[in-house]
PDB file of C-alpha atoms in Angstrom:
ATOM      1  CA  ARG A   1      -2.577  25.009 106.180  1.00 57.00           C
ATOM      2  CA  PHE A   2      -1.514  28.228 104.454  1.00 58.00           C
ATOM      3  CA  GLY A   3       0.524  26.718 101.608  1.00 57.00           C
ATOM      4  CA  VAL A   4       3.121  25.248 103.958  1.00 54.00           C
ATOM      5  CA  SER A   5       2.953  21.817 102.353  1.00 54.00           C
ATOM      6  CA  ALA A   6       1.884  20.729  98.891  1.00 55.00           C
ATOM      7  CA  ARG A   7       1.366  17.239  97.513  1.00 56.00           C
ATOM      8  CA  ASN A   8       3.496  16.272  94.515  1.00 54.00           C
ATOM      9  CA  SER A   9       1.190  14.446  92.094  1.00 55.00           C
ATOM     10  CA  ARG A  10       3.953  12.425  90.411  1.00 59.00           C
ATOM     11  CA  SER A  11       5.723  10.824  93.336  1.00 59.00           C
ATOM     12  CA  GLY A  12       3.053  11.255  95.990  1.00 59.00           C
ATOM     13  CA  SER A  13       5.498  12.757  98.509  1.00 56.00           C
ATOM     14  CA  SER A  14       4.897  15.916 100.521  1.00 59.00           C
ATOM     15  CA  LEU A  15       7.126  18.920  99.894  1.00 61.00           C
ATOM     16  CA  ALA A  16       7.461  22.073 101.959  1.00 60.00           C
ATOM     17  CA  VAL A  17       6.527  25.085  99.785  1.00 66.00           C
ATOM     18  CA  ALA A  18       6.555  28.701 100.886  1.00 74.00           C
ATOM     19  CA  ALA A  19       3.258  30.517 100.271  1.00 82.00           C
ATOM     20  CA  MET A  20       3.787  33.371  97.794  1.00 85.00           C
ATOM     21  CA  ALA A  21       1.183  35.575  96.189  1.00 85.00           C
ATOM     22  CA  LYS A  22       1.076  35.908  92.430  1.00 85.00           C
ATOM     23  CA  SER A  23       1.982  39.397  91.294  1.00 90.00           C
ATOM     24  CA  LYS A  24       1.773  39.399  87.483  1.00 88.00           C
ATOM     25  CA  ASN A  25      -1.543  38.463  85.896  1.00 91.00           C
ATOM     26  CA  HIS A  26      -0.975  39.513  82.291  1.00 90.00           C
ATOM     27  CA  THR A  27       1.689  40.899  79.990  1.00 92.00           C
ATOM     28  CA  ASN A  28       1.817  41.605  76.274  1.00 94.00           C
ATOM     29  CA  HIS A  29       5.619  41.782  76.144  1.00 95.00           C
ATOM     30  CA  ASN A  30       7.189  40.564  72.857  1.00 96.00           C
ATOM     31  CA  GLN A  31       3.838  39.625  71.299  1.00 95.00           C
ATOM     32  CA  ASN A  32       3.968  42.449  68.726  1.00 96.00           C
ATOM     33  CA  LYS A  33       7.472  41.425  67.636  1.00 96.00           C
ATOM     34  CA  LYS A  34       6.384  37.804  67.287  1.00 96.00           C
ATOM     35  CA  ASP A  35       3.355  38.841  65.215  1.00 95.00           C
ATOM     36  CA  HIS A  36       5.447  40.899  62.814  1.00 96.00           C
ATOM     37  CA  LYS A  37       8.286  38.361  62.503  1.00 97.00           C
ATOM     38  CA  ASN A  38       6.589  36.615  59.566  1.00 95.00           C
ATOM     39  CA  GLY A  39       4.424  39.595  58.700  1.00 95.00           C
ATOM     40  CA  ILE A  40       0.778  40.248  59.398  1.00 94.00           C
ATOM     41  CA  HIS A  41      -1.316  39.089  56.444  1.00 94.00           C
ATOM     42  CA  LYS A  42      -4.936  39.498  55.491  1.00 93.00           C
ATOM     43  CA  ALA A  43      -6.988  36.325  55.568  1.00 93.00           C
ATOM     44  CA  LYS A  44      -6.937  34.591  52.188  1.00 92.00           C
ATOM     45  CA  ARG A  45     -10.165  34.719  50.196  1.00 92.00           C
ATOM     46  CA  GLN A  46     -11.629  31.502  48.904  1.00 90.00           C
ATOM     47  CA  LYS A  47     -11.705  31.108  45.117  1.00 93.00           C
ATOM     48  CA  LYS A  48     -14.726  28.838  45.189  1.00 91.00           C
ATOM     49  CA  MET A  49     -17.563  28.708  47.663  1.00 91.00           C
ATOM     50  CA  SER A  50     -17.787  25.461  49.590  1.00 92.00           C
ATOM     51  CA  THR A  51     -20.610  23.146  48.492  1.00 93.00           C
ATOM     52  CA  LYS A  52     -20.413  21.068  51.657  1.00 95.00           C
ATOM     53  CA  GLY A  53     -23.887  20.721  53.167  1.00 95.00           C
ATOM     54  CA  MET A  54     -25.688  22.104  50.105  1.00 95.00           C
ATOM     55  CA  CYS A  55     -28.772  20.435  48.637  1.00 96.00           C
ATOM     56  CA  PRO A  56     -27.627  17.490  46.445  1.00 97.00           C
ATOM     57  CA  LYS A  57     -30.450  18.136  43.962  1.00 97.00           C
ATOM     58  CA  PHE A  58     -29.241  21.701  43.447  1.00 97.00           C
ATOM     59  CA  LEU A  59     -25.610  20.607  43.081  1.00 96.00           C
ATOM     60  CA  ARG A  60     -26.531  18.008  40.457  1.00 97.00           C
ATOM     61  CA  ASN A  61     -28.454  20.592  38.434  1.00 97.00           C
ATOM     62  CA  GLN A  62     -25.600  23.085  38.791  1.00 95.00           C
ATOM     63  CA  ARG A  63     -23.156  20.512  37.430  1.00 94.00           C
ATOM     64  CA  PHE A  64     -25.316  19.921  34.340  1.00 95.00           C
ATOM     65  CA  ALA A  65     -25.773  23.677  33.837  1.00 96.00           C
ATOM     66  CA  LYS A  66     -22.002  24.258  33.888  1.00 93.00           C
ATOM     67  CA  LYS A  67     -21.481  21.419  31.412  1.00 94.00           C
ATOM     68  CA  GLY A  68     -24.167  22.919  29.111  1.00 92.00           C
ATOM     69  CA  MET A  69     -22.522  26.339  29.203  1.00 92.00           C
ATOM     70  CA  LEU A  70     -19.186  24.797  28.157  1.00 89.00           C
ATOM     71  CA  GLN A  71     -20.798  23.025  25.192  1.00 88.00           C
ATOM     72  CA  LYS A  72     -22.471  26.259  24.036  1.00 85.00           C
ATOM     73  CA  ALA A  73     -19.167  28.145  24.249  1.00 85.00           C
ATOM     74  CA  GLU A  74     -17.424  25.459  22.169  1.00 85.00           C
ATOM     75  CA  GLY A  75     -20.218  25.520  19.557  1.00 84.00           C
ATOM     76  CA  LYS A  76     -19.819  29.275  18.999  1.00 78.00           C
ATOM     77  CA  GLY A  77     -16.147  28.855  18.025  1.00 64.00           C
ATOM     78  CA  ASP A  78     -17.012  26.603  15.040  1.00 57.00           C
ATOM     79  CA  ASP A  79     -18.593  29.391  12.905  1.00 52.00           C
TER      80      ASP A  79
END
């Protein structure tokens, strides 16, 4: 009744277990060492913004605009 017997889920047999109260709920021991082992780094910044979920019409126009800017830059070098 008070933790005297517990059922083993693997074999299905009953085992006698002494009832003991838990004493430690939380510890932060060794966590700082583990964090610094490979160094603590800033999150990397993205080079390009993700276009996932953006309006396809806008993305298509943006693609043409970028292509147009490249052609203008190439045309200036011919002078």
